[in-house]
PDB file of C-alpha atoms in Angstrom:
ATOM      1  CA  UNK A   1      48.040 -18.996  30.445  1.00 74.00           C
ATOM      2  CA  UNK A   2      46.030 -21.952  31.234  1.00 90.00           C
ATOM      3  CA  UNK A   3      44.803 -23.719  34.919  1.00 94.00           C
ATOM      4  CA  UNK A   4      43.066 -26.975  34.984  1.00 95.00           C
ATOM      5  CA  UNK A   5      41.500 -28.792  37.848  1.00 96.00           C
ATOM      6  CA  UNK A   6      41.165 -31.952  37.587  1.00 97.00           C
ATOM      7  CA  UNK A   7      40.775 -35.347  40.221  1.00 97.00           C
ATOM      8  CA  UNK A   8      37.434 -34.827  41.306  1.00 97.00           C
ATOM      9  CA  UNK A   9      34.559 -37.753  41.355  1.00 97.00           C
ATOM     10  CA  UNK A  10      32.017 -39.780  43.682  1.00 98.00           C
ATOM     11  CA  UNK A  11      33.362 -40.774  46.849  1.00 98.00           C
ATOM     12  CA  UNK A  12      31.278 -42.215  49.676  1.00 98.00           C
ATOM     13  CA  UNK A  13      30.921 -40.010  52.923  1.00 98.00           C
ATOM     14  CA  UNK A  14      33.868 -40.089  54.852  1.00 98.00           C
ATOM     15  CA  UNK A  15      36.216 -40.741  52.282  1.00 98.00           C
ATOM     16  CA  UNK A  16      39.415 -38.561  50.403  1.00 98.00           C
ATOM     17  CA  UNK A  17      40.059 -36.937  47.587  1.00 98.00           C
ATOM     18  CA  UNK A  18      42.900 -34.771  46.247  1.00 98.00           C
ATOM     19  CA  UNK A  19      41.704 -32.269  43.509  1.00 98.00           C
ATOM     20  CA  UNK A  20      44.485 -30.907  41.474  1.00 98.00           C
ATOM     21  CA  UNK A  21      45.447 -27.642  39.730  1.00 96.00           C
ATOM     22  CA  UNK A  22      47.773 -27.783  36.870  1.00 95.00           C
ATOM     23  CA  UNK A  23      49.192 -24.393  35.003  1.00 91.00           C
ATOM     24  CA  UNK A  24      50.805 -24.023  31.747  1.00 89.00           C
ATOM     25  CA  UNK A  25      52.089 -21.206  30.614  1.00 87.00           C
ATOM     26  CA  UNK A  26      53.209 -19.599  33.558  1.00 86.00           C
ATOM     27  CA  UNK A  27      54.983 -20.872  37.103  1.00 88.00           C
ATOM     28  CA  UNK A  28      52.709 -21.760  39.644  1.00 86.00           C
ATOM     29  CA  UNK A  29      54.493 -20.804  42.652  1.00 83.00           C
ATOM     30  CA  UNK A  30      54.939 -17.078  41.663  1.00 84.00           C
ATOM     31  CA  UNK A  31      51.102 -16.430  41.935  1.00 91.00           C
ATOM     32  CA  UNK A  32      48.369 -16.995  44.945  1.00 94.00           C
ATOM     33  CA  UNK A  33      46.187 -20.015  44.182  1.00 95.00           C
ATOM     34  CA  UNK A  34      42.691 -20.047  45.379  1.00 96.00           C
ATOM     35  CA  UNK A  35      40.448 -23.377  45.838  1.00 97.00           C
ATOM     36  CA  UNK A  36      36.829 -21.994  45.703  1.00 97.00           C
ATOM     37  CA  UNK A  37      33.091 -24.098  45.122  1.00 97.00           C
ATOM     38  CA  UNK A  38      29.636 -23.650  44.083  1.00 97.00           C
ATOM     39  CA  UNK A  39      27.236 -26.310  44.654  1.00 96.00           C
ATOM     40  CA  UNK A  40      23.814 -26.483  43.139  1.00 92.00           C
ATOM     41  CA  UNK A  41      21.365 -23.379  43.418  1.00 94.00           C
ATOM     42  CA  UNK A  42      24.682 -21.493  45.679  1.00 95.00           C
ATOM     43  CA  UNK A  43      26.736 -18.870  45.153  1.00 95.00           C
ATOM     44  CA  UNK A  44      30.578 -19.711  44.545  1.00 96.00           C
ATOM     45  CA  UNK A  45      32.295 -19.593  47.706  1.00 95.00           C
ATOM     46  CA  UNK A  46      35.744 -19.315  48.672  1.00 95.00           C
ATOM     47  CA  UNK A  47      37.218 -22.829  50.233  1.00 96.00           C
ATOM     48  CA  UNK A  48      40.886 -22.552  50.593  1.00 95.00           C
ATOM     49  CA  UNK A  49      44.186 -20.072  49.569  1.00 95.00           C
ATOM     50  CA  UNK A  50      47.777 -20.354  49.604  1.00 94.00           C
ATOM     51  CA  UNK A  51      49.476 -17.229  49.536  1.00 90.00           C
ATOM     52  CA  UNK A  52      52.790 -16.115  47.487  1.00 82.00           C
ATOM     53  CA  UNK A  53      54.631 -17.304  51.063  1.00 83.00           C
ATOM     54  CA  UNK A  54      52.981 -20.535  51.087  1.00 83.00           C
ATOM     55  CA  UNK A  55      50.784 -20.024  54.441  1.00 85.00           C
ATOM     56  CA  UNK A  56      47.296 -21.083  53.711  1.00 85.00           C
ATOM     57  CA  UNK A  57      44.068 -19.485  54.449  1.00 85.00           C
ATOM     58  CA  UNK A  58      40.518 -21.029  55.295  1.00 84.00           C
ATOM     59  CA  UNK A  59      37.903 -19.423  54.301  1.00 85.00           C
ATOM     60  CA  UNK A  60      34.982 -22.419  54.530  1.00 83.00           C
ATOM     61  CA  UNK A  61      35.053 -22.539  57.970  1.00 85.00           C
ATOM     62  CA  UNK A  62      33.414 -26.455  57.830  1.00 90.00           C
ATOM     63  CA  UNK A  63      36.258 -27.729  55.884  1.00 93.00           C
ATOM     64  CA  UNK A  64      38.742 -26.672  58.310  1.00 92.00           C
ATOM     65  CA  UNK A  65      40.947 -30.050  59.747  1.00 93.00           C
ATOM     66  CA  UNK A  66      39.448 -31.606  56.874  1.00 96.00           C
ATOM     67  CA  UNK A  67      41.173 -30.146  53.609  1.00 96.00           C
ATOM     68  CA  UNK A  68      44.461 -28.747  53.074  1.00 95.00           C
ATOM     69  CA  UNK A  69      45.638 -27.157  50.096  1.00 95.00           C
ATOM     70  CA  UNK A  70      50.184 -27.403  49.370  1.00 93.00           C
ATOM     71  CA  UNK A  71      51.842 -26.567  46.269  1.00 93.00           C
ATOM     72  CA  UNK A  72      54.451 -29.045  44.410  1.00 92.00           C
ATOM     73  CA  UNK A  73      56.637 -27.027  42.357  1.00 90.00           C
ATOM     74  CA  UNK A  74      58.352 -29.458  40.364  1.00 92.00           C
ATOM     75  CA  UNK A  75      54.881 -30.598  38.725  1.00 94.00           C
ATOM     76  CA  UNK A  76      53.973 -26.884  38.666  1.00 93.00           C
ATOM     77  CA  UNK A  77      50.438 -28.131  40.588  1.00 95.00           C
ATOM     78  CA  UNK A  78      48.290 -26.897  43.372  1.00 95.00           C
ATOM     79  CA  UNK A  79      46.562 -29.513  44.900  1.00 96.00           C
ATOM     80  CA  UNK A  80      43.320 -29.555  47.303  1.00 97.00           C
ATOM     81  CA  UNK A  81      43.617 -32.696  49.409  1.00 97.00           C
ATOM     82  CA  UNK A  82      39.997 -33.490  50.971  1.00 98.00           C
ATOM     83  CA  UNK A  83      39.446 -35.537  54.054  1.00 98.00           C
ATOM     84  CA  UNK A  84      36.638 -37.111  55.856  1.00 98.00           C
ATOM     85  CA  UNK A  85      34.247 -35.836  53.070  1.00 98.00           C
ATOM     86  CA  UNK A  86      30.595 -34.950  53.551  1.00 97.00           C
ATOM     87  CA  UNK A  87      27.654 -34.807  51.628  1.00 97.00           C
ATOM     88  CA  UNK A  88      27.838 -30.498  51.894  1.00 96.00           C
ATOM     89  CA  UNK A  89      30.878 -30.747  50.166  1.00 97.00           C
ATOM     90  CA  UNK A  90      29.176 -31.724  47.163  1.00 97.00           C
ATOM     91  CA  UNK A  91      30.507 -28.601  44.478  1.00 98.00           C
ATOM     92  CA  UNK A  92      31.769 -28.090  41.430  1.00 98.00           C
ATOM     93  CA  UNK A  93      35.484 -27.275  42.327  1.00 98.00           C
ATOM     94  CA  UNK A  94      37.584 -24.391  40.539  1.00 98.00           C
ATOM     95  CA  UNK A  95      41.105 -23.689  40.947  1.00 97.00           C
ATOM     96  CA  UNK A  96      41.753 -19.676  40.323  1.00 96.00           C
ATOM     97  CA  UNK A  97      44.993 -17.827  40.340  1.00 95.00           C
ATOM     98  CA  UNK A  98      45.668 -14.002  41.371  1.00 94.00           C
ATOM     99  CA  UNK A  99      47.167 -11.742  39.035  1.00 88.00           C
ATOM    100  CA  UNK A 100      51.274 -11.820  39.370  1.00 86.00           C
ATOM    101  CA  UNK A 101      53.035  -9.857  42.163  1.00 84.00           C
ATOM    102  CA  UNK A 102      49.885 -10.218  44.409  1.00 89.00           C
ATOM    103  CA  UNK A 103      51.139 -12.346  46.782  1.00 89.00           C
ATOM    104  CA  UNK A 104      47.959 -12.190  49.660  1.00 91.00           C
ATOM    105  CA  UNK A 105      45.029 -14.576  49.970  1.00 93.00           C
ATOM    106  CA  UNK A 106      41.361 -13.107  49.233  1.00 92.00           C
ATOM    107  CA  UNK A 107      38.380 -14.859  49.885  1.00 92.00           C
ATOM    108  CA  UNK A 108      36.418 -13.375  47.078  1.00 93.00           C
ATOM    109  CA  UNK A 109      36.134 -14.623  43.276  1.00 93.00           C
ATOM    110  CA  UNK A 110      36.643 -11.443  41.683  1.00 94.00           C
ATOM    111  CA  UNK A 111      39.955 -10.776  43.239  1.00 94.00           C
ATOM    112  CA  UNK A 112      41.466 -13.587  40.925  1.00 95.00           C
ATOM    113  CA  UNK A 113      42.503 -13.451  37.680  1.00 94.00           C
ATOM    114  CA  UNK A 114      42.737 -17.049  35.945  1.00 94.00           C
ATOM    115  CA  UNK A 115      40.137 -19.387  36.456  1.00 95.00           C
ATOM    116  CA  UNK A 116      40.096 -22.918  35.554  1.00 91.00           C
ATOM    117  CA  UNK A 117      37.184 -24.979  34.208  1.00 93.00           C
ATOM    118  CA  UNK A 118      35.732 -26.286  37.419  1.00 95.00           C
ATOM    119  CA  UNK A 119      35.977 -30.324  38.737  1.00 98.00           C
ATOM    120  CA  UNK A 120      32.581 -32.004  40.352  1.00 98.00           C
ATOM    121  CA  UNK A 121      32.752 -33.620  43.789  1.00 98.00           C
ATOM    122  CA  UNK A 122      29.758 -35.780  44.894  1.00 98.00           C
ATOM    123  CA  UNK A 123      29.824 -37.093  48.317  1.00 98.00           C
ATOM    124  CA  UNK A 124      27.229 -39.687  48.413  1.00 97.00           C
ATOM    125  CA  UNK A 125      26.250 -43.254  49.780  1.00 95.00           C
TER     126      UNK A 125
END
């Protein structure tokens, strides 16, 4: 059982990226998928969750109307689309999954189970 995030990169402020979050060896849609970030010197925080019933959860309040998080099944991915980027949302990006069955959002890192290896974002001019 595998995740891996991937897409991230430098992108001027104001710009988009989509992050994504790939599985193998399981299906992604049976589990809760958490977006979460740690920038430099900061503790990981959560970003963004979609639950076992697909409704989504904030919890970085300064990224809310700006990122969205939506499942494709068919490429068994997550993804974490960013908008109108800023130079706070500089991170290290991980992708984690809750253990099967568990089909709520949770804001905190030690509620998930899989982790994957982490993607850096740098929002700079």
């Amino acid at each position: 059982v595998q995740l891996q995030a991937s897409g991230g990169g430098l992108v001027q402020p104001g710009g988009s990226l989509r992050l994504s979050c790939a599985a193998s060896g399981f299906t992604l849609d049976d589990y809760v998928i958490g977006w979460f970030r740690q920038a430099p010197g900061k503790k990981r925080e959560g970003v963004l969750c979609i639950s076992g019933s697909d409704s989504t959860a904030y919890y970085a309040g300064s990224v809310k109307g700006r990122f969205n998080i939506f499942r494709d099944n068919a490429k068994n991915t997550v993804y974490l689309q960013m908008n109108s980027l800023k130079p706070e949302d500089t991170a290290v990006y991980f992708c984690a999954a809750r253990s099967r069955y568990i089909t709520v959002c949770s804001a905190y890192d030690s509620m998930y189970y899989y982790w994957g290896q982490g993607t850096q974002v740098t929002v700079s001019s």
